[in-house]
Amino acid sequence: MACVLLFGRLLPFSHRLRGTSICLLSLFLSYLFYCALFPDGAIMQTSGDPTPSCHRADGAKRRLQKSLSCLLPSDARLSAVEASRLKADQRPHFAHHTAGNGTPSPPMSNLKFGNKKLPNAIIVGVKKGGTRAVLEFIRIHPDVRAAGTETHFFDRNYDRGLDWYRGLMPRTLESQITMEKTPSYFVTKETPHRISTMSQDTKLIVVVRDPVTRAISDYTQTLSKTPDLPSFQDLAFRNQSLGIVDMSWNAIRIGLYALHLENWLRYFPLAQIHFVSGERLITDPAGEMARVQDFLGLKRIVTDKHFYFNRTKGFPCLKKPESSGSPRCLGKSKGRTHVQIDRDAIEQLRDFYRPYNVKFYEMVGHDFKWE
Ligand code: A3P
């Protein structure tokens, strides 16, 4: 601007026009030169974008971490483990570039490697069984990548189509398997047929837990969101003095594992369904994860080296990765203190579930030893 003013004062009118053009041209050339030097510089930042670092694409690893966090959904319910895994899902996973602890350090140029594939394996249930723990533990494996959040494709979003579903999956290399978990699938009538239509080879994982404890856990969760909920007994029984249980209450219905499994066995052979003990997942996470890895045809990489018992949490947590970071426990909504339910109601529910449990043990060929 100073240049334009100077020419305006010093030169006659005919020359002023040419002088002004020269000034504008030189300004334009300076701008081009500046852009070439700072391709993602302050111009973007002054454009009013509230998260300018999200648009940066320089090669520094620190910046990569920053921009990855920009991609994360702001789901306040995610725990440290879930959030960090979700971050991991936004970045590529390089089976052959891991340091044995599943923490990849990919070169930037490989960011787009792999394809989004429909899941080879799905954790289909059960709610409050320990499904998040299984997903977080199995995805340490370098040959597993998983969708971070529950997709609810086969129960609530089926109309959106398989391409929509595939789009929710992380990129995987040929050698890696894709997974997701949506615990409500196990109790949704249409789900087995829909999954078998996608692929009859889909491997299914069900995390089961004593149905009485599961129901109390489920109720505790609902109560935390709806404080004026009727009492557990009011919901669980039609008539408690006669011991008549309300089977239509979801918290009760979900625990009728034998009935739900019958529906799945119409579409999948038993050998294609793996049952994880929710109880043993807490007392022996490495043992349960060894069986999960065998079932998925994976090398046993997730072992007791990965776990430690966190006394404060009262649950197993993942050890600090060798490279960096801190130990990782599941979030506050996993491992809550349960609402106290009186002994009689618990006994009545045990009596109610016993025949269904026995039937379930027979069907799967395993005694889970729920009292
Ligand atoms: P509670 O909160 O009742 O204890 P889901 O992820 O399917 O909702 O299951 C939640 C349950 O996972 C928790 O129920 C908890 O008992 C169980 N769980 C298993 N392993 C766990 C772990 N390592 N950390 C926290 N919770 C775990």
XYZ file of C-alpha atoms and ligand atoms in Angstrom:
398
model
C 0.000 0.000 0.000
C 2.860 2.346 0.852
C 4.204 1.734 -2.627
C 0.891 2.711 -4.237
C 0.690 5.923 -2.192
C 4.292 6.866 -2.973
C 3.787 6.459 -6.707
C 0.499 8.351 -6.434
C 2.276 11.394 -4.928
C 5.466 11.463 -7.003
C 4.394 10.566 -10.569
C 2.155 12.286 -13.153
C -1.231 10.629 -13.831
C -0.223 8.606 -16.965
C 2.689 7.119 -15.056
C 0.670 6.632 -11.918
C -1.469 4.000 -13.578
C 1.567 1.995 -14.691
C 3.262 2.454 -11.287
C 0.135 1.202 -9.483
C 0.006 -1.879 -11.746
C 3.659 -2.634 -10.990
C 2.969 -2.316 -7.283
C -0.034 -4.619 -7.427
C 1.930 -7.133 -9.506
C 4.806 -7.134 -7.033
C 2.374 -7.536 -4.140
C 0.822 -10.514 -5.917
C 4.257 -12.063 -6.593
C 5.248 -11.593 -2.924
C 2.039 -13.339 -1.912
C 2.806 -16.293 -4.219
C 6.337 -16.484 -2.818
C 4.972 -16.433 0.764
C 2.476 -19.197 -0.017
C 5.201 -21.360 -1.520
C 7.305 -20.918 1.643
C 4.485 -21.513 4.161
C 1.937 -23.778 2.476
C -0.153 -24.377 5.646
C 0.764 -21.301 7.569
C -0.970 -18.525 9.341
C -3.400 -17.846 6.532
C -5.450 -20.909 7.544
C -5.266 -19.927 11.151
C -6.724 -16.534 10.552
C -9.547 -18.001 8.513
C -11.551 -18.484 11.666
C -11.083 -22.238 11.859
C -11.353 -23.085 15.552
C -9.036 -26.129 15.239
C -6.334 -25.084 12.806
C -3.950 -27.844 13.860
C -6.473 -30.339 12.453
C -5.661 -29.168 8.962
C -1.928 -29.364 9.234
C -0.167 -32.063 7.378
C 3.501 -31.731 8.197
C 5.511 -34.858 8.816
C 6.394 -34.442 12.482
C 5.082 -37.285 14.634
C 3.934 -34.831 17.317
C 1.754 -33.072 14.794
C 0.368 -36.409 13.628
C -0.784 -37.182 17.161
C -2.428 -33.767 17.321
C -4.266 -34.088 14.076
C -5.367 -37.627 14.963
C -6.988 -36.312 18.100
C -8.886 -33.872 15.932
C -10.500 -36.808 14.182
C -11.805 -38.283 17.406
C -15.477 -37.977 18.214
C -15.936 -36.073 21.459
C -17.575 -38.993 23.216
C -17.290 -38.071 26.868
C -18.176 -41.607 27.875
C -15.010 -43.089 26.418
C -12.430 -44.242 28.907
C -8.721 -43.668 28.571
C -8.376 -47.126 27.018
C -11.269 -46.640 24.658
C -10.151 -43.166 23.622
C -6.561 -44.193 23.029
C -7.697 -47.243 21.074
C -10.027 -45.096 19.087
C -7.055 -42.920 18.230
C -5.237 -46.050 17.208
C -8.110 -46.884 14.911
C -7.680 -43.628 13.081
C -4.114 -44.471 12.285
C -2.873 -47.324 10.144
C -1.971 -50.589 11.773
C 1.157 -52.257 10.510
C 1.329 -55.867 11.541
C 4.953 -56.077 10.480
C 6.010 -52.770 12.003
C 4.937 -53.407 15.569
C 7.263 -53.807 18.492
C 5.458 -56.872 19.815
C 3.222 -54.816 22.073
C 0.922 -53.842 19.240
C 2.008 -50.213 19.169
C 2.701 -49.300 15.575
C 5.012 -46.518 14.549
C 4.101 -46.101 10.904
C 5.822 -43.821 8.472
C 3.544 -41.008 7.309
C 3.602 -42.198 3.731
C 1.784 -45.383 4.764
C -1.191 -43.557 6.253
C -3.655 -44.778 3.655
C -2.559 -48.405 3.502
C -5.205 -51.091 3.659
C -8.867 -51.230 2.865
C -12.048 -50.980 4.821
C -13.528 -54.455 5.009
C -16.697 -55.906 6.446
C -15.965 -57.547 9.808
C -14.656 -61.081 9.908
C -15.582 -61.373 13.571
C -18.229 -59.681 15.715
C -18.690 -59.544 19.475
C -22.470 -59.933 19.489
C -23.163 -59.885 23.212
C -24.065 -59.795 25.921
C -24.660 -56.374 27.384
C -22.737 -56.005 30.690
C -21.011 -59.308 30.091
C -17.558 -57.749 29.655
C -17.764 -57.000 25.923
C -15.715 -53.799 26.092
C -12.933 -55.565 27.957
C -12.739 -58.313 25.315
C -12.648 -55.815 22.467
C -9.991 -53.660 24.124
C -7.869 -56.686 24.956
C -8.079 -58.376 21.557
C -7.282 -55.236 19.635
C -3.835 -55.107 21.228
C -3.124 -57.881 18.776
C -1.313 -56.501 15.720
C -3.463 -58.589 13.402
C -6.734 -57.199 14.709
C -8.326 -53.862 14.045
C -11.737 -52.851 15.284
C -14.375 -50.175 15.032
C -14.155 -48.070 18.202
C -17.845 -47.516 18.802
C -20.852 -49.806 18.650
C -22.250 -49.645 15.133
C -25.711 -51.138 15.799
C -25.822 -51.925 12.103
C -27.684 -55.236 12.269
C -30.290 -54.054 14.739
C -30.882 -50.303 14.295
C -29.138 -49.261 11.100
C -29.701 -52.152 8.743
C -31.525 -49.971 6.212
C -28.346 -47.974 5.650
C -26.811 -50.870 3.755
C -23.527 -52.752 3.813
C -21.516 -49.931 2.230
C -22.436 -47.661 5.109
C -21.418 -50.407 7.524
C -18.111 -51.008 5.755
C -17.424 -47.294 5.930
C -17.435 -47.492 9.742
C -14.627 -50.034 9.755
C -10.936 -49.207 10.132
C -8.552 -49.849 7.257
C -6.886 -53.239 7.434
C -4.140 -55.023 5.606
C -4.874 -58.393 4.018
C -3.325 -60.188 6.996
C -5.473 -58.379 9.559
C -8.966 -59.129 10.717
C -11.678 -56.550 11.181
C -13.920 -56.592 14.236
C -16.750 -54.698 15.829
C -18.883 -55.167 18.926
C -22.544 -54.430 19.470
C -23.863 -56.374 22.479
C -27.545 -55.935 21.638
C -27.134 -58.187 18.569
C -27.331 -61.324 20.704
C -30.919 -60.617 21.764
C -32.221 -59.122 18.517
C -34.295 -61.639 16.596
C -33.343 -60.514 13.075
C -29.608 -60.255 13.675
C -28.419 -63.863 13.102
C -30.126 -64.028 9.735
C -28.798 -60.625 8.702
C -25.215 -61.455 9.686
C -25.391 -64.779 7.876
C -26.622 -62.925 4.790
C -23.535 -60.707 4.959
C -21.258 -63.734 5.392
C -21.860 -67.205 6.708
C -18.197 -67.309 7.701
C -18.494 -64.500 10.238
C -17.023 -65.560 13.570
C -19.174 -64.702 16.549
C -18.098 -64.014 20.100
C -20.494 -63.924 23.046
C -19.295 -62.812 26.463
C -21.611 -64.394 29.009
C -21.895 -63.723 32.710
C -24.076 -65.023 35.538
C -27.482 -63.716 34.410
C -28.437 -62.543 37.909
C -25.285 -60.439 38.316
C -25.683 -59.278 34.750
C -29.247 -58.096 35.422
C -28.117 -56.188 38.529
C -25.256 -54.627 36.553
C -27.704 -53.638 33.809
C -30.100 -52.122 36.363
C -27.229 -50.256 38.079
C -26.287 -48.729 34.733
C -29.846 -47.642 33.930
C -30.273 -46.232 37.438
C -27.161 -44.111 37.011
C -28.869 -42.415 34.058
C -32.440 -42.469 35.416
C -32.338 -41.866 39.184
C -36.141 -42.070 39.646
C -36.297 -45.632 38.293
C -38.565 -48.048 40.237
C -36.743 -50.506 42.491
C -35.010 -53.551 41.000
C -37.549 -55.852 42.653
C -40.496 -53.869 41.281
C -39.147 -54.328 37.777
C -37.888 -57.886 38.087
C -41.026 -59.462 39.537
C -44.639 -59.493 38.525
C -45.399 -60.886 41.918
C -42.416 -61.292 44.209
C -44.230 -63.153 46.990
C -45.245 -65.802 44.437
C -41.805 -65.680 42.822
C -43.203 -64.707 39.408
C -40.456 -63.071 37.380
C -41.203 -60.485 34.695
C -39.545 -62.040 31.654
C -40.483 -59.079 29.482
C -38.153 -56.740 31.388
C -35.065 -56.424 29.227
C -32.641 -56.846 32.115
C -34.214 -60.244 32.793
C -34.806 -61.233 29.164
C -31.184 -60.747 28.087
C -30.050 -63.421 30.585
C -32.138 -66.164 28.945
C -29.074 -67.210 26.984
C -30.424 -70.605 25.911
C -33.428 -69.040 24.191
C -31.378 -66.478 22.299
C -28.787 -69.060 21.318
C -31.478 -71.274 19.762
C -32.176 -68.473 17.322
C -28.476 -68.140 16.398
C -28.094 -71.866 15.856
C -30.673 -71.707 13.084
C -28.127 -69.739 11.051
C -24.674 -70.565 12.428
C -23.032 -73.798 13.561
C -22.012 -73.859 17.209
C -18.352 -74.130 16.188
C -18.587 -70.640 14.762
C -19.637 -69.121 18.079
C -17.142 -68.649 20.893
C -18.317 -68.071 24.452
C -16.144 -66.037 26.766
C -16.718 -66.394 30.493
C -17.279 -62.900 31.876
C -16.170 -64.154 35.304
C -12.896 -65.683 34.112
C -12.219 -62.608 32.021
C -11.738 -60.818 35.345
C -9.854 -63.539 37.241
C -7.753 -64.765 34.302
C -7.853 -62.304 31.391
C -4.825 -63.841 29.680
C -6.372 -67.331 29.754
C -9.655 -66.108 28.284
C -7.841 -64.067 25.646
C -5.731 -67.070 24.687
C -8.955 -68.915 23.821
C -10.281 -65.920 21.908
C -7.070 -65.743 19.864
C -7.221 -69.488 19.141
C -10.821 -69.144 18.020
C -9.921 -66.284 15.689
C -7.000 -68.250 14.273
C -4.487 -65.738 15.607
C -1.075 -66.301 17.074
C -1.204 -65.966 20.862
C 0.320 -62.544 21.204
C -1.930 -61.107 23.915
C -0.652 -62.844 27.040
C -0.283 -62.304 30.774
C 2.552 -59.897 29.963
C -0.102 -57.402 28.925
C -2.163 -57.387 32.125
C -1.837 -56.376 35.733
C -4.415 -56.259 38.470
C -5.234 -52.683 39.432
C -6.214 -52.701 43.106
C -7.866 -49.300 43.000
C -10.067 -50.313 40.103
C -10.483 -53.888 41.338
C -10.076 -55.191 37.784
C -7.334 -56.208 35.393
C -5.947 -53.331 33.371
C -3.552 -53.161 30.457
C 0.073 -52.513 31.258
C 1.866 -49.466 29.981
C 3.084 -50.069 26.424
C 6.874 -50.383 26.148
C 7.156 -47.256 24.041
C 5.153 -44.720 26.027
C 1.853 -43.909 27.634
C 0.361 -44.936 30.932
C -1.381 -48.069 32.212
C -4.866 -48.357 30.826
C -7.990 -49.358 32.704
C -11.522 -49.354 31.344
C -13.665 -46.325 32.155
C -15.822 -45.609 35.181
C -18.903 -47.207 33.640
C -17.075 -50.563 33.609
C -16.725 -52.122 37.014
C -19.278 -50.078 38.926
C -20.342 -50.821 42.485
C -23.685 -52.570 42.148
C -26.940 -51.585 43.789
C -27.593 -53.759 46.876
C -30.386 -56.240 46.207
C -31.865 -58.269 49.070
C -30.819 -61.900 49.401
C -34.339 -63.316 48.880
C -34.772 -61.598 45.519
C -31.390 -62.893 44.390
C -32.276 -66.436 45.433
C -35.594 -66.218 43.602
C -33.817 -65.077 40.455
C -31.254 -67.865 40.768
C -34.107 -70.375 40.944
C -35.710 -68.751 37.939
C -32.588 -68.838 35.776
C -31.332 -72.301 36.821
C -33.167 -74.366 34.159
C -32.221 -71.892 31.434
C -28.591 -71.982 32.579
C -28.513 -75.785 32.605
C -29.987 -75.832 29.104
C -27.377 -73.306 28.008
C -24.498 -75.395 29.456
C -25.809 -78.413 27.545
C -26.106 -76.503 24.315
C -22.569 -75.104 24.423
C -20.977 -78.108 26.156
C -19.532 -76.062 28.976
C -20.539 -75.515 32.605
C -20.097 -71.855 33.531
C -20.837 -72.684 37.169
C -23.305 -69.926 37.863
C -24.977 -70.819 41.150
P -19.905 -54.071 36.053
O -19.791 -52.625 35.778
O -21.237 -54.504 36.436
O -18.870 -54.575 37.021
P -19.781 -54.476 29.033
O -18.497 -53.909 28.571
O -20.258 -55.619 28.207
O -20.819 -53.417 29.268
O -19.511 -55.124 30.462
C -19.204 -54.364 31.597
C -18.652 -55.309 32.628
O -17.353 -55.737 32.208
C -18.419 -54.710 33.978
O -19.623 -54.838 34.690
C -17.273 -55.536 34.545
O -17.687 -56.433 35.535
C -16.794 -56.333 33.354
N -15.339 -56.352 33.173
C -14.642 -57.430 32.763
N -13.349 -57.156 32.706
C -13.210 -55.867 33.092
C -12.079 -55.011 33.247
N -10.847 -55.442 32.995
N -12.304 -53.743 33.669
C -13.548 -53.314 33.949
N -14.650 -54.087 33.813
C -14.499 -55.349 33.394
